[in-house]
Structure formats: structure tokens, C-alpha cells
Coordinates of C-alpha atoms in Angstrom, one line a residue:
X852 CA -26.7 -29.8 53.9
X853 CA -26.5 -29.2 49.8
X854 CA -23.3 -31.5 48.0
X855 CA -21.8 -28.7 46.2
X856 CA -21.0 -29.3 42.4
X857 CA -18.4 -27.0 41.3
X858 CA -18.4 -23.0 40.9
X859 CA -20.6 -22.7 38.0
X860 CA -24.1 -23.6 37.7
X861 CA -25.1 -27.3 35.8
X862 CA -26.6 -26.0 32.7
X863 CA -28.0 -29.3 30.4
X864 CA -28.2 -28.9 26.5
X865 CA -31.6 -30.2 24.9
X866 CA -32.1 -29.8 21.3
X867 CA -32.8 -26.2 19.4
X868 CA -34.4 -23.1 20.4
X869 CA -36.9 -21.6 18.2
X870 CA -36.7 -17.6 17.5
X871 CA -33.6 -16.3 18.8
X872 CA -31.4 -13.9 17.7
X873 CA -27.5 -14.0 18.6
X874 CA -25.6 -10.7 18.3
X875 CA -28.8 -9.0 17.6
X876 CA -26.9 -6.0 19.4
X877 CA -25.7 -5.7 16.1
X878 CA -29.3 -4.2 15.0
X879 CA -27.2 -1.1 16.0
X880 CA -24.5 -1.1 12.8
X881 CA -27.5 -2.0 10.5
X882 CA -29.6 0.9 11.4
X883 CA -26.5 3.2 11.2
X884 CA -25.8 1.9 7.7
X885 CA -29.4 2.8 7.1
X886 CA -29.4 6.2 8.8
X887 CA -26.5 7.4 6.6
X888 CA -27.3 6.2 3.5
X889 CA -24.6 3.5 3.1
X890 CA -26.7 1.1 1.7
X891 CA -27.8 3.2 -1.6
X892 CA -24.6 4.7 -1.6
X893 CA -23.1 1.3 -2.2
X894 CA -25.7 0.0 -3.9
X895 CA -25.5 3.2 -6.7
X896 CA -21.4 3.0 -7.2
X897 CA -21.0 -0.4 -7.6
X898 CA -23.6 -0.9 -9.7
X899 CA -21.6 -1.6 -13.2
X900 CA -20.3 -4.4 -11.6
X901 CA -23.9 -6.3 -10.8
X902 CA -24.6 -8.9 -13.5
X903 CA -27.6 -9.6 -15.1
X904 CA -30.6 -11.6 -13.4
X905 CA -27.8 -11.4 -10.1
X906 CA -29.8 -12.4 -6.5
X907 CA -27.5 -10.2 -4.6
X908 CA -26.5 -6.6 -4.8
X909 CA -22.8 -6.1 -4.7
X910 CA -22.9 -2.8 -2.6
X911 CA -24.9 -5.1 -0.2
X912 CA -22.3 -8.0 -0.4
X913 CA -19.4 -5.4 0.7
X914 CA -21.1 -3.9 3.1
X915 CA -22.3 -7.8 4.4
X916 CA -18.3 -8.0 4.8
X917 CA -17.6 -5.0 6.7
X918 CA -20.5 -5.4 9.2
X919 CA -18.8 -8.7 9.7
X920 CA -15.5 -7.4 10.2
X921 CA -17.3 -4.9 12.8
X922 CA -18.2 -7.9 14.3
X923 CA -14.9 -9.2 15.1
X924 CA -14.5 -10.8 12.2
X925 CA -11.3 -11.4 10.3
X926 CA -11.8 -12.9 6.6
X927 CA -14.2 -13.9 4.1
X928 CA -15.7 -16.5 5.4
X929 CA -16.8 -14.9 8.8
X930 CA -20.0 -13.3 6.8
X931 CA -21.3 -16.8 7.7
X932 CA -22.5 -15.4 11.5
X933 CA -24.9 -12.5 9.7
X934 CA -26.4 -15.4 7.2
X935 CA -27.5 -17.2 9.9
X936 CA -29.6 -13.8 11.2
X937 CA -31.7 -13.1 7.9
X938 CA -34.4 -11.6 10.0
X939 CA -31.8 -9.1 11.1
X940 CA -29.2 -8.8 7.8
X941 CA -31.8 -9.8 5.3
X942 CA -30.1 -12.7 2.2
X943 CA -26.7 -12.6 3.0
X944 CA -24.5 -14.3 -0.5
X945 CA -22.7 -17.6 -0.2
X946 CA -18.7 -18.0 0.3
X947 CA -18.3 -18.2 -3.1
X948 CA -20.7 -15.3 -4.3
X949 CA -18.3 -13.2 -1.7
X950 CA -15.3 -14.0 -2.9
X951 CA -16.2 -14.2 -7.1
X952 CA -17.1 -10.4 -6.5
X953 CA -14.0 -9.1 -4.2
X954 CA -11.7 -11.1 -7.4
X955 CA -13.9 -8.7 -9.5
X956 CA -13.6 -5.4 -7.7
X957 CA -9.6 -6.6 -7.5
X958 CA -9.8 -6.8 -11.3
X959 CA -11.1 -3.3 -11.7
X960 CA -8.7 -2.0 -9.8
X961 CA -8.8 2.1 -9.6
X962 CA -12.3 2.3 -10.5
X963 CA -13.6 0.2 -8.0
X964 CA -12.0 1.3 -4.8
X965 CA -13.1 5.3 -6.7
X966 CA -16.9 4.0 -5.9
X967 CA -16.2 2.3 -3.0
X968 CA -14.8 5.7 -1.9
X969 CA -17.2 7.6 -3.5
X970 CA -20.0 6.3 -1.9
X971 CA -18.2 6.1 1.3
X972 CA -17.6 10.1 1.5
X973 CA -21.4 10.9 0.7
X974 CA -22.2 8.9 3.5
X975 CA -20.0 10.8 5.8
X976 CA -21.2 14.1 4.4
X977 CA -24.2 12.6 5.4
X978 CA -23.8 12.1 8.8
X979 CA -21.7 15.0 9.8
X980 CA -24.7 16.8 8.8
X981 CA -27.4 15.0 11.0
X982 CA -25.0 14.2 13.9
X983 CA -24.2 18.2 14.3
X984 CA -22.6 19.2 17.5
X985 CA -21.1 15.9 17.8
X986 CA -19.5 15.9 14.4
X987 CA -15.6 16.1 14.2
X988 CA -16.2 19.0 12.7
X989 CA -18.6 20.6 14.9
X990 CA -15.4 23.7 15.8
X991 CA -15.3 24.4 11.9
X992 CA -12.2 22.9 11.9
X993 CA -11.0 18.9 11.4
X994 CA -8.0 17.5 12.0
X995 CA -6.4 14.4 9.9
X996 CA -4.0 12.4 11.7
X997 CA -1.4 10.3 8.8
X998 CA 0.3 7.8 10.1
X999 CA 2.1 4.4 9.3
X1000 CA 1.1 0.5 10.8
X1001 CA 3.4 -2.0 9.8
X1002 CA 0.7 -5.4 9.3
X1003 CA 2.4 -9.2 9.3
X1004 CA 2.1 -11.6 7.3
X1005 CA 2.1 -15.0 8.1
X1006 CA 2.7 -16.6 5.0
X1007 CA 3.5 -15.4 1.4
X1008 CA 1.8 -13.1 0.6
X1009 CA 2.0 -10.8 -2.8
X1010 CA 4.0 -6.9 -1.8
X1011 CA 5.2 -9.1 1.4
X1012 CA 9.1 -8.1 2.8
X1013 CA 10.8 -7.6 5.1
X1014 CA 9.8 -4.5 7.5
X1015 CA 12.3 -1.8 9.3
X1016 CA 11.4 -3.7 12.7
X1017 CA 12.5 -7.1 11.0
X1018 CA 9.8 -8.5 10.3
X1019 CA 7.8 -9.7 7.7
X1020 CA 4.3 -8.0 6.4
X1021 CA 3.2 -5.0 4.6
X1022 CA 3.3 -1.2 5.8
X1023 CA 0.3 0.9 4.7
X1024 CA -0.1 4.6 5.5
X1025 CA -3.7 5.6 6.9
X1026 CA -5.2 8.7 7.0
X1027 CA -7.9 8.9 10.5
X1028 CA -10.4 11.8 11.2
X1029 CA -9.7 12.5 15.1
X1030 CA -12.7 13.3 17.0
X1031 CA -11.2 14.9 19.7
X1032 CA -11.2 13.8 23.8
X1033 CA -14.8 13.0 23.6
X1034 CA -15.5 10.5 20.2
X1035 CA -13.1 8.0 18.6
X1036 CA -12.0 8.8 15.2
X1037 CA -13.1 7.6 11.8
X1038 CA -10.4 6.2 9.0
X1039 CA -10.2 8.7 5.6
X1040 CA -7.9 6.8 3.8
X1041 CA -5.8 3.5 3.4
X1042 CA -2.7 3.1 1.2
X1043 CA -1.1 -0.3 1.0
X1044 CA 2.5 -0.5 0.9
X1045 CA 4.9 -3.4 0.8
X1046 CA 6.8 -4.0 4.6
X1047 CA 9.6 -2.1 3.3
X1048 CA 8.3 1.0 2.2
X1049 CA 9.6 4.2 3.7
X1050 CA 8.4 5.9 6.7
X1051 CA 8.8 8.9 5.5
X1052 CA 8.5 8.8 2.2
X1053 CA 6.5 11.9 0.9
X1054 CA 5.1 10.3 -2.5
X1055 CA 2.8 8.7 -0.1
X1056 CA 2.4 10.7 2.0
X1057 CA 0.7 13.0 -0.7
X1058 CA -1.3 10.8 -2.5
X1059 CA -2.7 9.5 1.7
X1060 CA -3.2 12.9 1.9
X1061 CA -5.1 13.6 -1.7
X1062 CA -7.4 10.2 -0.6
X1063 CA -8.3 11.8 3.2
X1064 CA -8.9 14.8 1.7
X1065 CA -11.1 14.1 -0.8
X1066 CA -13.0 11.6 2.1
X1067 CA -14.2 14.9 3.2
X1068 CA -17.4 17.5 2.4
X1069 CA -15.8 19.6 0.1
X1070 CA -15.1 22.8 2.0
X1071 CA -12.9 20.7 3.9
X1072 CA -10.6 19.9 0.8
X1073 CA -8.5 22.7 1.1
X1074 CA -7.5 26.1 3.3
X1075 CA -6.6 26.3 6.8
X1076 CA -9.6 25.0 8.7
X1077 CA -8.2 21.3 7.2
X1078 CA -5.1 20.4 10.0
X1079 CA -2.8 17.4 8.7
X1080 CA -0.6 16.2 11.7
X1081 CA 2.1 13.7 11.0
X1082 CA 4.8 12.4 13.1
X1083 CA 8.5 12.9 11.4
X1084 CA 7.7 10.7 8.7
X1085 CA 5.9 13.5 7.5
X1086 CA 8.6 16.6 8.2
X1087 CA 10.1 16.2 4.7
X1088 CA 10.4 19.1 2.6
X1089 CA 8.5 17.8 -0.5
X1090 CA 5.4 17.1 2.1
X1091 CA 5.1 20.3 3.7
X1092 CA 6.0 22.2 0.8
X1093 CA 2.5 20.4 -0.9
X1094 CA 0.6 21.3 1.8
X1095 CA 1.4 25.1 1.9
X1096 CA 1.5 25.0 -1.7
X1097 CA -0.5 28.0 -3.3
X1098 CA -4.0 27.4 -3.5
X1099 CA -4.1 24.5 -1.5
X1100 CA -3.4 26.1 1.8
X1101 CA -3.9 23.7 4.2
X1102 CA -2.8 23.8 8.0
X1103 CA 0.2 21.4 8.6
X1104 CA 1.5 20.2 12.0
X1105 CA 4.5 17.6 11.2
X1106 CA 6.9 16.3 13.6
X1107 CA 10.4 16.7 13.0
X1108 CA 13.9 15.1 12.8
X1109 CA 16.2 16.6 15.4
X1110 CA 19.2 16.7 13.2
X1111 CA 22.8 18.2 14.5
X1112 CA 21.7 22.1 13.0
X1113 CA 18.5 21.9 15.3
X1114 CA 20.3 20.2 18.2
X1115 CA 23.1 23.3 18.6
X1116 CA 20.5 26.0 17.7
X1117 CA 18.2 23.9 21.0
X1118 CA 21.6 24.5 22.7
X1119 CA 21.8 28.2 22.1
X1120 CA 18.0 28.8 23.7
X1121 CA 18.3 31.3 26.7
X1122 CA 16.7 29.8 29.8
X1123 CA 13.8 32.8 29.2
X1124 CA 12.9 31.7 26.3
X1125 CA 11.7 28.7 27.1
X1126 CA 7.6 28.3 28.3
X1127 CA 6.2 25.8 30.4
X1128 CA 3.9 23.3 28.1
X1129 CA 0.2 22.5 29.6
X1130 CA -2.3 19.6 29.4
X1131 CA -5.7 19.3 27.7
X1132 CA -6.8 21.8 31.3
X1133 CA -4.9 24.4 30.8
X1134 CA -2.5 23.2 34.0
X1135 CA 1.0 23.2 33.6
X1136 CA 2.8 19.8 32.4
X1137 CA 5.4 19.2 35.4
X1138 CA 8.8 19.4 33.9
X1139 CA 8.3 20.2 30.4
X1140 CA 9.2 23.4 28.1
X1141 CA 8.3 24.8 24.8
X1142 CA 10.3 27.5 23.1
X1143 CA 10.6 28.1 19.2
X1144 CA 13.1 28.4 16.9
X1145 CA 14.4 30.5 14.4
X1146 CA 16.8 31.4 11.9
X1147 CA 18.9 29.1 9.7
X1148 CA 17.5 26.1 10.6
X1149 CA 14.4 27.7 8.4
X1150 CA 16.3 27.7 5.8
X1151 CA 14.8 25.8 2.5
X1152 CA 11.4 25.2 4.1
X1153 CA 8.2 27.0 3.1
X1154 CA 7.2 30.4 3.9
X1155 CA 5.7 30.7 7.4
X1156 CA 6.4 27.6 8.5
X1157 CA 7.3 27.8 12.8
X1158 CA 10.2 25.3 14.5
X1159 CA 8.7 25.0 18.0
X1160 CA 10.9 22.2 20.5
X1161 CA 9.8 20.5 23.8
X1162 CA 12.1 19.3 26.2
X1163 CA 11.0 17.3 29.1
X1164 CA 12.6 15.3 31.9
X1165 CA 12.3 11.6 30.6
X1166 CA 9.6 8.7 31.9
X1167 CA 11.7 6.4 34.6
X1168 CA 13.7 3.7 32.5
X1169 CA 13.5 5.8 29.3
X1170 CA 16.7 5.8 27.5
X1171 CA 17.8 8.8 26.1
X1172 CA 19.2 9.9 22.9
X1173 CA 22.3 11.1 21.0
X1174 CA 19.8 13.8 20.2
X1175 CA 18.9 14.8 23.4
X1176 CA 20.4 17.4 25.7
X1177 CA 21.4 18.4 29.7
X1178 CA 19.8 15.2 30.3
X1179 CA 16.2 16.0 28.7
X1180 CA 14.2 14.4 26.4
X1181 CA 14.0 16.9 22.8
X1182 CA 11.5 16.5 20.4
X1183 CA 10.3 18.7 17.6
X1184 CA 7.6 19.7 15.3
X1185 CA 6.8 22.1 12.2
X1186 CA 3.6 23.9 12.2
X1187 CA 2.3 26.9 9.9
X1188 CA -0.5 28.4 12.4
X1189 CA 0.5 31.7 13.1
X1190 CA -2.4 32.6 15.3
X1191 CA -1.6 30.2 18.3
X1192 CA 0.5 30.1 21.4
X1193 CA 3.6 27.8 21.3
X1194 CA 2.4 25.8 24.5
X1195 CA -1.3 25.7 22.6
X1196 CA 0.6 24.6 19.5
X1197 CA 2.8 21.6 21.4
X1198 CA -0.7 20.6 23.0
X1199 CA -2.1 20.4 19.6
X1200 CA 0.8 18.3 18.3
X1201 CA 0.7 16.0 21.3
X1202 CA -2.9 14.5 20.8
X1203 CA -1.7 13.2 17.2
X1204 CA -1.2 10.5 19.7
X1205 CA -4.6 9.8 19.5
X1206 CA -3.7 8.3 16.2
X1207 CA -2.3 5.5 18.1
X1208 CA -5.8 4.2 19.6
X1209 CA -7.3 4.5 15.9
X1210 CA -4.5 1.7 15.3
X1211 CA -5.3 -0.1 17.8
X1212 CA -9.1 -0.1 17.2
X1213 CA -8.1 -1.0 12.8
X1214 CA -6.1 -3.9 14.3
X1215 CA -8.5 -5.4 16.3
X1216 CA -11.1 -5.0 13.4
X1217 CA -9.6 -6.9 10.6
X1218 CA -6.5 -5.4 10.1
X1219 CA -4.2 -7.9 12.4
X1220 CA -3.2 -9.5 8.4
X1221 CA -4.4 -8.9 5.7
X1222 CA -6.4 -12.6 4.3
X1223 CA -6.0 -12.8 0.9
X1224 CA -2.7 -13.4 -1.3
X1225 CA -3.1 -10.6 -4.2
X1226 CA -2.0 -7.1 -3.8
X1227 CA -5.1 -5.8 -5.4
X1228 CA -7.0 -8.1 -2.9
X1229 CA -5.6 -7.0 0.0
X1230 CA -6.6 -3.4 -1.2
X1231 CA -10.0 -4.2 -1.3
X1232 CA -9.9 -5.8 1.9
X1233 CA -8.5 -2.6 3.1
X1234 CA -11.6 -0.7 2.1
X1235 CA -13.9 -3.0 4.1
X1236 CA -12.0 -2.6 7.0
X1237 CA -12.4 1.2 6.7
X1238 CA -15.5 0.5 5.8
X1239 CA -16.0 -1.4 9.8
X1240 CA -14.1 1.3 10.8
X1241 CA -16.8 4.1 9.6
X1242 CA -19.5 1.8 11.3
X1243 CA -17.8 1.7 14.4
X1244 CA -17.2 5.9 14.8
X1245 CA -20.3 6.8 13.1
X1246 CA -23.0 4.2 15.4
X1247 CA -21.7 6.3 19.0
X1248 CA -20.8 9.5 17.3
X1249 CA -25.7 9.4 15.9
X1250 CA -26.2 7.1 18.5
X1251 CA -23.8 6.7 22.3
X1252 CA -23.3 9.7 24.5
X1253 CA -21.0 10.2 27.9
X1254 CA -18.2 8.0 28.4
X1255 CA -20.1 5.1 26.0
X1256 CA -19.1 6.9 22.6
X1257 CA -15.6 6.9 23.6
X1258 CA -15.9 3.2 23.7
X1259 CA -13.1 1.1 21.3
X1260 CA -14.4 -2.0 19.0
X1261 CA -13.6 -4.4 21.5
X1262 CA -15.7 -3.6 24.6
X1263 CA -18.5 -2.4 21.8
X1264 CA -18.6 -6.1 20.5
X1265 CA -18.5 -7.4 24.2
X1266 CA -21.0 -5.3 26.0
X1267 CA -23.7 -4.3 22.9
X1268 CA -23.1 -5.7 19.9
X1269 CA -23.0 -9.8 21.5
X1270 CA -26.3 -9.3 23.2
X1271 CA -28.6 -11.8 22.3
X1272 CA -32.8 -11.2 21.7
X1273 CA -35.8 -12.5 21.1
X1274 CA -37.5 -12.1 18.1
X1275 CA -41.1 -11.6 17.8
X1276 CA -43.4 -10.9 14.7
X1277 CA -46.9 -8.8 15.2
X1278 CA -48.5 -7.0 12.2
X1279 CA -46.1 -8.5 10.1
X1280 CA -43.4 -6.4 12.0
X1281 CA -40.1 -8.1 13.5
X1282 CA -39.6 -6.9 17.0
X1283 CA -36.5 -7.7 19.1
X1284 CA -37.2 -8.4 22.7
X1285 CA -33.4 -8.1 24.8
X1286 CA -32.9 -9.5 28.0
X1287 CA -33.9 -7.5 30.9
X1288 CA -31.1 -8.3 33.0
X1289 CA -28.0 -7.1 30.7
X1290 CA -26.2 -4.5 32.3
X1291 CA -26.3 -2.9 28.9
X1292 CA -29.9 -3.4 27.4
X1293 CA -30.5 0.2 28.5
X1294 CA -27.5 1.4 26.3
X1295 CA -28.5 -0.5 23.7
X1296 CA -32.3 0.9 23.7
X1297 CA -31.3 4.6 24.0
X1298 CA -29.1 4.2 21.4
X1299 CA -31.5 2.6 18.9
X1300 CA -34.4 4.9 20.5
X1301 CA -31.9 8.2 19.1
X1302 CA -31.2 6.5 15.9
X1303 CA -34.9 6.3 15.0
X1304 CA -35.5 10.0 15.4
X1305 CA -33.0 10.8 13.1
X1306 CA -33.8 11.9 9.5
X1307 CA -33.6 9.4 6.7
X1308 CA -30.9 10.2 3.7
X1309 CA -32.0 11.5 0.5

């Protein structure tokens, strides 16, 4: 009979190993950078900030920080985990060099932001072209969701103020391209704002929408093939008028606040005018109905706008609001889409809830807090976070299939990126050998094989 020594086997640590790479699964992100052409684009647009005889390329430095954030880092110093693996990530700049670059780009202000965003837009168009049927515009339409994010600050930082939730920090406004139910989503806009910035500030929504449109291929920067979705924060006269402006002709689906006028109009809707709401599969949504409101409620709003209201039995434990009626929860949104049934329009707007998943992923990828002090520095950090989220969206789009394409960043890190491997050098080439017993080794190797078959940019 053997004597038990505990629930886990005892392992002794002796000395150091050789030719072992930690975080070897991150090679998926490195290959995504290469196939997207993001390294070339960043190097080209950030060339004006490269000093003579500089050892490190500013574009490579910024991408290294983005890779560290994609792997779970939350500050500039976390780039050290890439520096420890030069065989996979190449030469990585020192912490002082990284900090100096961030300060330099922050001092450059809008010029540096424009350079970073230009590189991202060029890589995005290439990725979408290569992804083909897996791209978010495969149906000929692009959906952009705008939503605010509360980012807490645990120390005194520039522009950090009290928020509407009685916390302290910032209130950036973000834009995400929806990949649909089969994928995730990717960021296309990030506007850093003080914590006391309003949720329904039309000027901020217009600026964020402009940033988002500039990230899309040119054919989607105007016209009805681009849909802008927001919650009730975007339901303002100024923002809807900007979306529907002549020559822009964007489609929109924006939440609306239930005013007293809308509330009274809902009470006058006859029972026969209500249509059952539907689920994504086409089946009827239990306890939910939709109807279209016309009349005086549309006065002063853009021509062609439709006002659609939904009433639904509240979930158990939910409290009704003063604007609800007959024990049913009321929600309302406006759209200028005229060729769809109201039940389908309501389903399309309800799917804006996927933006909450994108926000959760952003918080898990460097947006839990803003690590720097100055607003200009934190705006650069916000661009780095978007670069990391781009890679975390493009890699599954190009290399993963089925359920794995919907994995969120935390699961990607745990199952794929954290896998260790042995590095072998043969015929002047480096090879990674992943453990056969790791449950997701096949997912990693299959994804790398798919990336290998993609055409190189340029």
C-alpha cells in the first residue's frame, strides 16, 4: 500500500530548461499580423516618428504592446513577456523606449492618431477581402454598433471625473462592427471622454460615427448598406439628422426614450395593430409584441423615419418603470429602413445587445482601466486596445471555424495562446512543436495551416 502525498503529484523544480517557448500559441496572432499586412502598414504610417539610426521601428513597438495586451497585459511594462521570447516575437524594445514612443505620439496628437487609424483601416480592408464569406460584409451590409463604456480610475488622472453611476473615471464612446451570430466583432472607433460626458451627446456620437466610417472600406462610408445602431443615447434630433443627411444616406436603428407623447400614443394603439415579436430562428417570441407608431410623434424628425415600439412581459423580478403600461415593459426605437417588416426590424435592433459582449471583451483586453496619466497618452492606449481587439477578431475570422470562432479573449488566452511549445531549428528554419496531449493542439495547428494558405499582402 502506497502512502498518499496529497491530491496532486509532487514535482521538483531543478535548474533551467532550453528551447521551450511559453505563450507559444501567440504565434497565431503574429501570423495574423503578417497576413493582415498590419506590420507593414504601421511601419509605413509611423515612419515620421522614427529617429535616425533608431534600432526599433515605432510601428513594431506599438504592435508589440498591442500583442501584449491581446495576451492579457494591462500596462506598457507587460511587453516584457514578448521580450523574453525573441525567437517568436523578434527583438522587442526596452521599457524606457516604449514609454518614450508613447510620449512622442501623445505629443503629436491628432497626427499620430490619424497615422495609426490609417494603418488599421488599410489592414482591415485587406483582411475582409481575404476572409471572403467569413467577413462581416459578406452579405453586402455592414452593421456598426455605438455604445459607451465606463472605465474606472483608481487614482488621479487627467479628465477622470465622477460618472453617472456615481463612480470615478472616464466614459469613452466606442464603435464595433458586428460579425453576426457566427463571429465576434471588431472595434472601429474609440473616443476618449471625461467620466461626466453625457450618454446622449449628439456631437460625440457624430464624431464616433465619423471615426467608425473612416475605418470601413470606401464603398461603405456612405449609403444604405451601412447600418448604424445605438441605444437611446443616439436617439437625438441632431444625430439622426446627421445620419440621414442628403449625400450620406446611412441606415440607422437608434433607441428612443419613451416620452409622455410616445407613451400616450402606445396606449391608443388598437390590439389588432400589434404583431408578435420573433426570435432569430423565425419562431414567435413568447410574451412580446411590436407595433409601429405614426402621427405627431414623428414631427420634427427626419423624413422617412419609422417609430417602432415593443411591449413585453418583464422577466421575473424585474421592476416596471413609470413609462411602462398595463404591466408590460415598453421599449422604442427609430429606423429609416422601409423594406422590412416591423418584427424583423425589431429583431435586428434587439441584436444590438451583442455590443455588450464586445464591451466585455474590451474590458478584458486592456480597457479595465487606463494605465497612463495624461489624456493624450490614454488616447494612444485606447488605440493600442483597439489594435489588440482587431487581432483577436481577425485571427478567428481568418483561421478558426465553428464554435471556436466565437470564443472570447479570455477563452482564447486560456486554451490557445497559453500553450507552450518546444522550438527546434532545422535547416536555418525555426519550428514549434506543441504538446500532443494538449486538448487544443489540433485547433492551433489547423488554424496555423489556414493562415499559411492565405495570400501575403501587397
